[in-house]
CSV table of N, CA and C in Angstrom, one decimal:
chain,number,residue,atom,x,y,z
A,1,MET,N,-65.8,-10.5,15.7
A,1,MET,CA,-64.8,-10.0,14.8
A,1,MET,C,-65.4,-9.9,13.4
A,2,ALA,N,-65.1,-8.8,12.7
A,2,ALA,CA,-65.7,-8.6,11.4
A,2,ALA,C,-65.0,-9.5,10.4
A,3,PRO,N,-65.8,-9.9,9.4
A,3,PRO,CA,-65.2,-10.8,8.4
A,3,PRO,C,-64.2,-10.0,7.5
A,4,LYS,N,-63.1,-10.8,7.1
A,4,LYS,CA,-62.1,-10.2,6.3
A,4,LYS,C,-62.6,-9.9,4.9
A,5,VAL,N,-62.2,-8.8,4.3
A,5,VAL,CA,-62.6,-8.4,2.9
A,5,VAL,C,-61.6,-9.1,2.0
A,6,GLN,N,-62.1,-9.9,1.1
A,6,GLN,CA,-61.2,-10.6,0.1
A,6,GLN,C,-60.7,-9.7,-0.9
A,7,GLN,N,-59.4,-9.8,-1.2
A,7,GLN,CA,-58.8,-8.9,-2.3
A,7,GLN,C,-59.1,-9.6,-3.6
A,8,THR,N,-59.1,-8.7,-4.7
A,8,THR,CA,-59.2,-9.2,-6.0
A,8,THR,C,-57.9,-9.8,-6.5
A,9,LYS,N,-58.0,-10.6,-7.6
A,9,LYS,CA,-56.8,-11.2,-8.2
A,9,LYS,C,-55.8,-10.1,-8.6
A,10,ALA,N,-56.3,-9.0,-9.2
A,10,ALA,CA,-55.4,-7.9,-9.6
A,10,ALA,C,-54.7,-7.3,-8.4
A,11,ALA,N,-55.4,-7.1,-7.3
A,11,ALA,CA,-54.8,-6.5,-6.1
A,11,ALA,C,-53.7,-7.4,-5.5
A,12,LYS,N,-54.0,-8.8,-5.5
A,12,LYS,CA,-53.0,-9.7,-5.0
A,12,LYS,C,-51.7,-9.7,-5.9
A,13,ALA,N,-51.9,-9.6,-7.2
A,13,ALA,CA,-50.8,-9.6,-8.1
A,13,ALA,C,-49.9,-8.4,-7.9
A,14,ALA,N,-50.6,-7.2,-7.8
A,14,ALA,CA,-49.9,-6.0,-7.5
A,14,ALA,C,-49.1,-6.0,-6.2
A,15,ALA,N,-49.7,-6.6,-5.2
A,15,ALA,CA,-49.1,-6.7,-3.9
A,15,ALA,C,-47.8,-7.6,-4.0
A,16,ALA,N,-47.9,-8.7,-4.8
A,16,ALA,CA,-46.8,-9.6,-4.9
A,16,ALA,C,-45.7,-8.9,-5.7
A,17,LEU,N,-46.0,-8.1,-6.7
A,17,LEU,CA,-45.0,-7.4,-7.5
A,17,LEU,C,-44.3,-6.3,-6.7
A,18,ALA,N,-45.0,-5.7,-5.8
A,18,ALA,CA,-44.5,-4.6,-5.0
A,18,ALA,C,-43.5,-5.0,-3.9
A,19,GLY,N,-43.6,-6.2,-3.4
A,19,GLY,CA,-42.7,-6.7,-2.4
A,19,GLY,C,-41.4,-7.2,-2.9
A,20,GLY,N,-40.4,-7.2,-2.1
A,20,GLY,CA,-39.1,-7.7,-2.5
A,20,GLY,C,-38.3,-6.8,-3.4
A,21,LYS,N,-38.5,-5.5,-3.4
A,21,LYS,CA,-37.8,-4.6,-4.4
A,21,LYS,C,-36.4,-4.1,-3.8
A,22,LYS,N,-36.2,-4.3,-2.5
A,22,LYS,CA,-35.0,-3.8,-1.9
A,22,LYS,C,-33.7,-4.3,-2.5
A,23,GLY,N,-33.7,-5.6,-2.7
A,23,GLY,CA,-32.5,-6.2,-3.3
A,23,GLY,C,-31.5,-6.7,-2.2
A,24,LYS,N,-30.3,-7.1,-2.6
A,24,LYS,CA,-29.4,-7.7,-1.7
A,24,LYS,C,-28.7,-6.6,-0.8
A,25,LYS,N,-28.4,-7.0,0.5
A,25,LYS,CA,-27.7,-6.1,1.4
A,25,LYS,C,-26.3,-5.8,1.0
A,26,LYS,N,-25.9,-4.6,1.0
A,26,LYS,CA,-24.5,-4.2,0.7
A,26,LYS,C,-23.8,-4.1,2.1
A,27,TRP,N,-22.7,-4.9,2.2
A,27,TRP,CA,-22.0,-4.9,3.5
A,27,TRP,C,-20.9,-3.8,3.6
A,28,ASN,N,-20.5,-3.2,2.5
A,28,ASN,CA,-19.5,-2.1,2.6
A,28,ASN,C,-19.9,-1.1,1.6
A,29,LYS,N,-19.3,0.1,1.8
A,29,LYS,CA,-19.5,1.2,0.9
A,29,LYS,C,-18.6,1.2,-0.3
A,30,GLY,N,-17.7,0.2,-0.4
A,30,GLY,CA,-16.8,0.1,-1.5
A,30,GLY,C,-15.7,1.1,-1.6
A,31,LYS,N,-15.1,1.4,-0.4
A,31,LYS,CA,-14.0,2.3,-0.3
A,31,LYS,C,-12.8,1.7,-1.1
A,32,VAL,N,-12.1,2.6,-1.9
A,32,VAL,CA,-11.0,2.1,-2.8
A,32,VAL,C,-9.8,2.8,-2.3
A,33,LYS,N,-8.7,2.0,-2.1
A,33,LYS,CA,-7.4,2.6,-1.6
A,33,LYS,C,-6.8,3.3,-2.8
A,34,ASP,N,-6.2,4.5,-2.6
A,34,ASP,CA,-5.5,5.3,-3.6
A,34,ASP,C,-4.3,4.6,-4.1
A,35,LYS,N,-4.0,4.5,-5.4
A,35,LYS,CA,-2.9,3.9,-5.9
A,35,LYS,C,-1.6,4.8,-5.7
A,36,ALA,N,-0.6,4.2,-5.1
A,36,ALA,CA,0.6,5.0,-4.8
A,36,ALA,C,1.3,5.4,-6.1
A,37,GLN,N,1.8,6.6,-6.2
A,37,GLN,CA,2.5,7.1,-7.3
A,37,GLN,C,4.0,7.2,-7.0
A,38,HIS,N,4.7,6.0,-7.1
A,38,HIS,CA,6.1,6.0,-6.7
A,38,HIS,C,7.0,6.2,-7.9
A,39,VAL,N,8.1,6.8,-7.7
A,39,VAL,CA,9.1,7.0,-8.8
A,39,VAL,C,9.8,5.7,-9.2
A,40,VAL,N,9.8,5.4,-10.5
A,40,VAL,CA,10.4,4.2,-10.9
A,40,VAL,C,11.7,4.4,-11.7
A,41,VAL,N,12.0,5.7,-12.0
A,41,VAL,CA,13.3,6.1,-12.7
A,41,VAL,C,13.9,7.2,-11.8
A,42,LEU,N,15.1,6.9,-11.3
A,42,LEU,CA,15.7,7.8,-10.3
A,42,LEU,C,16.2,9.1,-11.0
A,43,ASP,N,15.8,10.2,-10.5
A,43,ASP,CA,16.3,11.5,-11.0
A,43,ASP,C,17.3,12.0,-10.0
A,44,GLN,N,17.9,13.1,-10.3
A,44,GLN,CA,19.0,13.7,-9.5
A,44,GLN,C,18.5,14.1,-8.1
A,45,GLU,N,17.3,14.6,-8.1
A,45,GLU,CA,16.7,15.1,-6.8
A,45,GLU,C,16.5,14.0,-5.8
A,46,LYS,N,15.9,12.9,-6.3
A,46,LYS,CA,15.7,11.7,-5.4
A,46,LYS,C,17.1,11.1,-5.0
A,47,TYR,N,18.0,11.0,-5.9
A,47,TYR,CA,19.3,10.5,-5.6
A,47,TYR,C,20.0,11.2,-4.5
A,48,ASP,N,20.0,12.6,-4.6
A,48,ASP,CA,20.6,13.4,-3.6
A,48,ASP,C,19.9,13.2,-2.2
A,49,ARG,N,18.5,13.0,-2.3
A,49,ARG,CA,17.8,12.8,-1.0
A,49,ARG,C,18.1,11.5,-0.4
A,50,ILE,N,18.3,10.5,-1.2
A,50,ILE,CA,18.8,9.2,-0.7
A,50,ILE,C,20.1,9.3,0.0
A,51,LEU,N,21.1,9.9,-0.7
A,51,LEU,CA,22.4,10.1,-0.1
A,51,LEU,C,22.4,10.9,1.2
A,52,LYS,N,21.4,11.8,1.3
A,52,LYS,CA,21.4,12.7,2.5
A,52,LYS,C,20.6,12.1,3.7
A,53,ASP,N,19.5,11.4,3.4
A,53,ASP,CA,18.6,10.9,4.4
A,53,ASP,C,18.9,9.5,4.9
A,54,VAL,N,19.3,8.6,4.0
A,54,VAL,CA,19.4,7.2,4.4
A,54,VAL,C,20.5,7.0,5.4
A,55,PRO,N,21.7,7.7,5.4
A,55,PRO,CA,22.7,7.4,6.4
A,55,PRO,C,22.2,7.8,7.8
A,56,THR,N,21.1,8.5,8.0
A,56,THR,CA,20.6,8.9,9.3
A,56,THR,C,19.6,7.9,9.8
A,57,TYR,N,19.1,6.9,9.0
A,57,TYR,CA,18.2,6.0,9.4
A,57,TYR,C,18.8,4.9,10.3
A,58,LYS,N,18.2,4.5,11.4
A,58,LYS,CA,18.8,3.4,12.2
A,58,LYS,C,18.4,2.1,11.6
A,59,TYR,N,17.3,1.9,11.0
A,59,TYR,CA,16.8,0.7,10.3
A,59,TYR,C,16.5,1.0,8.9
A,60,VAL,N,17.2,0.3,8.0
A,60,VAL,CA,17.1,0.6,6.5
A,60,VAL,C,16.7,-0.7,5.8
A,61,SER,N,15.6,-0.7,5.1
A,61,SER,CA,15.2,-1.9,4.3
A,61,SER,C,14.5,-1.3,3.0
A,62,VAL,N,14.2,-2.2,2.1
A,62,VAL,CA,13.5,-1.8,0.9
A,62,VAL,C,12.2,-1.1,1.2
A,63,SER,N,11.4,-1.7,2.1
A,63,SER,CA,10.1,-1.2,2.5
A,63,SER,C,10.2,0.2,3.1
A,64,VAL,N,11.3,0.4,3.9
A,64,VAL,CA,11.5,1.7,4.5
A,64,VAL,C,11.7,2.8,3.5
A,65,LEU,N,12.6,2.5,2.5
A,65,LEU,CA,12.9,3.4,1.4
A,65,LEU,C,11.6,3.7,0.6
A,66,VAL,N,10.9,2.7,0.3
A,66,VAL,CA,9.7,2.8,-0.5
A,66,VAL,C,8.7,3.7,0.2
A,67,ASP,N,8.5,3.5,1.5
A,67,ASP,CA,7.5,4.2,2.3
A,67,ASP,C,7.9,5.7,2.5
A,68,ARG,N,9.2,5.9,2.8
A,68,ARG,CA,9.6,7.3,3.2
A,68,ARG,C,10.0,8.1,2.0
A,69,LEU,N,10.6,7.5,1.0
A,69,LEU,CA,11.1,8.3,-0.2
A,69,LEU,C,10.2,8.2,-1.4
A,70,LYS,N,9.1,7.4,-1.3
A,70,LYS,CA,8.2,7.3,-2.4
A,70,LYS,C,8.9,6.9,-3.7
A,71,ILE,N,9.7,5.8,-3.6
A,71,ILE,CA,10.3,5.3,-4.8
A,71,ILE,C,9.9,3.8,-5.0
A,72,GLY,N,10.0,3.3,-6.1
A,72,GLY,CA,9.6,1.9,-6.4
A,72,GLY,C,10.6,0.9,-5.7
A,73,GLY,N,10.1,-0.3,-5.6
A,73,GLY,CA,10.9,-1.4,-4.9
A,73,GLY,C,12.2,-1.7,-5.6
A,74,SER,N,12.1,-1.8,-6.9
A,74,SER,CA,13.3,-2.2,-7.7
A,74,SER,C,14.4,-1.1,-7.6
A,75,VAL,N,13.9,0.2,-7.6
A,75,VAL,CA,14.9,1.3,-7.4
A,75,VAL,C,15.5,1.3,-6.0
A,76,ALA,N,14.7,0.9,-5.0
A,76,ALA,CA,15.1,0.9,-3.6
A,76,ALA,C,16.2,-0.2,-3.4
A,77,ARG,N,16.0,-1.4,-4.1
A,77,ARG,CA,16.9,-2.5,-4.0
A,77,ARG,C,18.3,-2.1,-4.6
A,78,VAL,N,18.2,-1.4,-5.7
A,78,VAL,CA,19.5,-1.0,-6.4
A,78,VAL,C,20.2,0.1,-5.5
A,79,ALA,N,19.4,1.0,-4.9
A,79,ALA,CA,20.0,2.0,-4.1
A,79,ALA,C,20.7,1.4,-2.8
A,80,LEU,N,20.0,0.4,-2.2
A,80,LEU,CA,20.6,-0.2,-1.1
A,80,LEU,C,21.9,-0.9,-1.4
A,81,ARG,N,21.9,-1.6,-2.6
A,81,ARG,CA,23.2,-2.3,-3.0
A,81,ARG,C,24.3,-1.3,-3.2
A,82,GLN,N,24.0,-0.1,-3.8
A,82,GLN,CA,24.9,0.9,-4.1
A,82,GLN,C,25.5,1.5,-2.8
A,83,LEU,N,24.5,1.8,-1.8
A,83,LEU,CA,24.9,2.4,-0.5
A,83,LEU,C,25.8,1.4,0.3
A,84,GLU,N,25.5,0.1,0.1
A,84,GLU,CA,26.4,-0.9,0.8
A,84,GLU,C,27.8,-1.0,0.2
A,85,ASP,N,27.8,-0.9,-1.1
A,85,ASP,CA,29.1,-0.9,-1.8
A,85,ASP,C,30.0,0.3,-1.4
A,86,ASP,N,29.3,1.5,-1.2
A,86,ASP,CA,30.0,2.7,-0.8
A,86,ASP,C,30.4,2.7,0.7
A,87,GLY,N,29.8,1.8,1.4
A,87,GLY,CA,30.2,1.7,2.9
A,87,GLY,C,29.3,2.7,3.7
A,88,ILE,N,28.2,3.2,3.2
A,88,ILE,CA,27.4,4.1,3.9
A,88,ILE,C,26.5,3.4,4.9
A,89,ILE,N,26.0,2.2,4.5
A,89,ILE,CA,25.2,1.3,5.4
A,89,ILE,C,25.9,-0.1,5.4
A,90,VAL,N,25.6,-0.8,6.5
A,90,VAL,CA,26.1,-2.1,6.7
A,90,VAL,C,25.0,-3.1,6.9
A,91,PRO,N,25.1,-4.3,6.3
A,91,PRO,CA,24.0,-5.3,6.4
A,91,PRO,C,23.9,-5.9,7.8
A,92,VAL,N,22.7,-6.1,8.3
A,92,VAL,CA,22.4,-6.8,9.5
A,92,VAL,C,21.9,-8.2,9.2
A,93,LEU,N,21.1,-8.3,8.2
A,93,LEU,CA,20.6,-9.6,7.7
A,93,LEU,C,20.3,-9.5,6.2
A,94,LYS,N,20.9,-10.4,5.5
A,94,LYS,CA,20.7,-10.5,4.0
A,94,LYS,C,20.0,-11.8,3.7
A,95,HIS,N,18.9,-11.6,3.0
A,95,HIS,CA,18.1,-12.8,2.6
A,95,HIS,C,17.6,-12.4,1.2
A,96,SER,N,17.2,-13.5,0.4
A,96,SER,CA,16.7,-13.2,-0.9
A,96,SER,C,15.4,-12.4,-0.9
A,97,LYS,N,14.7,-12.6,0.1
A,97,LYS,CA,13.3,-11.9,0.2
A,97,LYS,C,13.4,-10.5,0.9
A,98,GLN,N,14.2,-10.4,2.0
A,98,GLN,CA,14.3,-9.2,2.8
A,98,GLN,C,15.7,-9.0,3.2
A,99,ALA,N,16.2,-7.7,3.0
A,99,ALA,CA,17.5,-7.3,3.4
A,99,ALA,C,17.3,-6.2,4.4
A,100,ILE,N,18.0,-6.3,5.5
A,100,ILE,CA,18.0,-5.3,6.6
A,100,ILE,C,19.4,-4.7,6.8
A,101,TYR,N,19.4,-3.4,6.8
A,101,TYR,CA,20.7,-2.7,7.0
A,101,TYR,C,20.6,-1.7,8.1
A,102,THR,N,21.7,-1.2,8.6
A,102,THR,CA,21.8,-0.1,9.5
A,102,THR,C,22.9,0.8,9.1
A,103,LYS,N,22.9,2.0,9.7
A,103,LYS,CA,23.9,3.0,9.4
A,103,LYS,C,25.3,2.5,9.8
A,104,ALA,N,26.3,2.9,9.0
A,104,ALA,CA,27.6,2.6,9.4
A,104,ALA,C,28.2,3.6,10.4
A,105,ASN,N,28.9,3.1,11.4
A,105,ASN,CA,29.4,4.1,12.4
A,105,ASN,C,30.7,4.7,12.0
């Protein structure tokens, strides 16, 4: 076996500096969810749509209105209270955290 050629001090220092440049592994690409643009002030168009669509839903809750009609949660809660007072929907379960309604027959 041929004898190993010894590196100079400068070559060793350069080799040490060159290694370990990759850095830390990234586990995800950093995908960001789009922020929902929900209506927080009710206009006439949304109000008419609520009156037209909600009575046809079998299951009505705040989250259903937010998801389907693209309105804010506080607007949805007020709308549900109004629809219940008008007799358009009837409560199935009322709780401070979650209210579930169904269409009135």
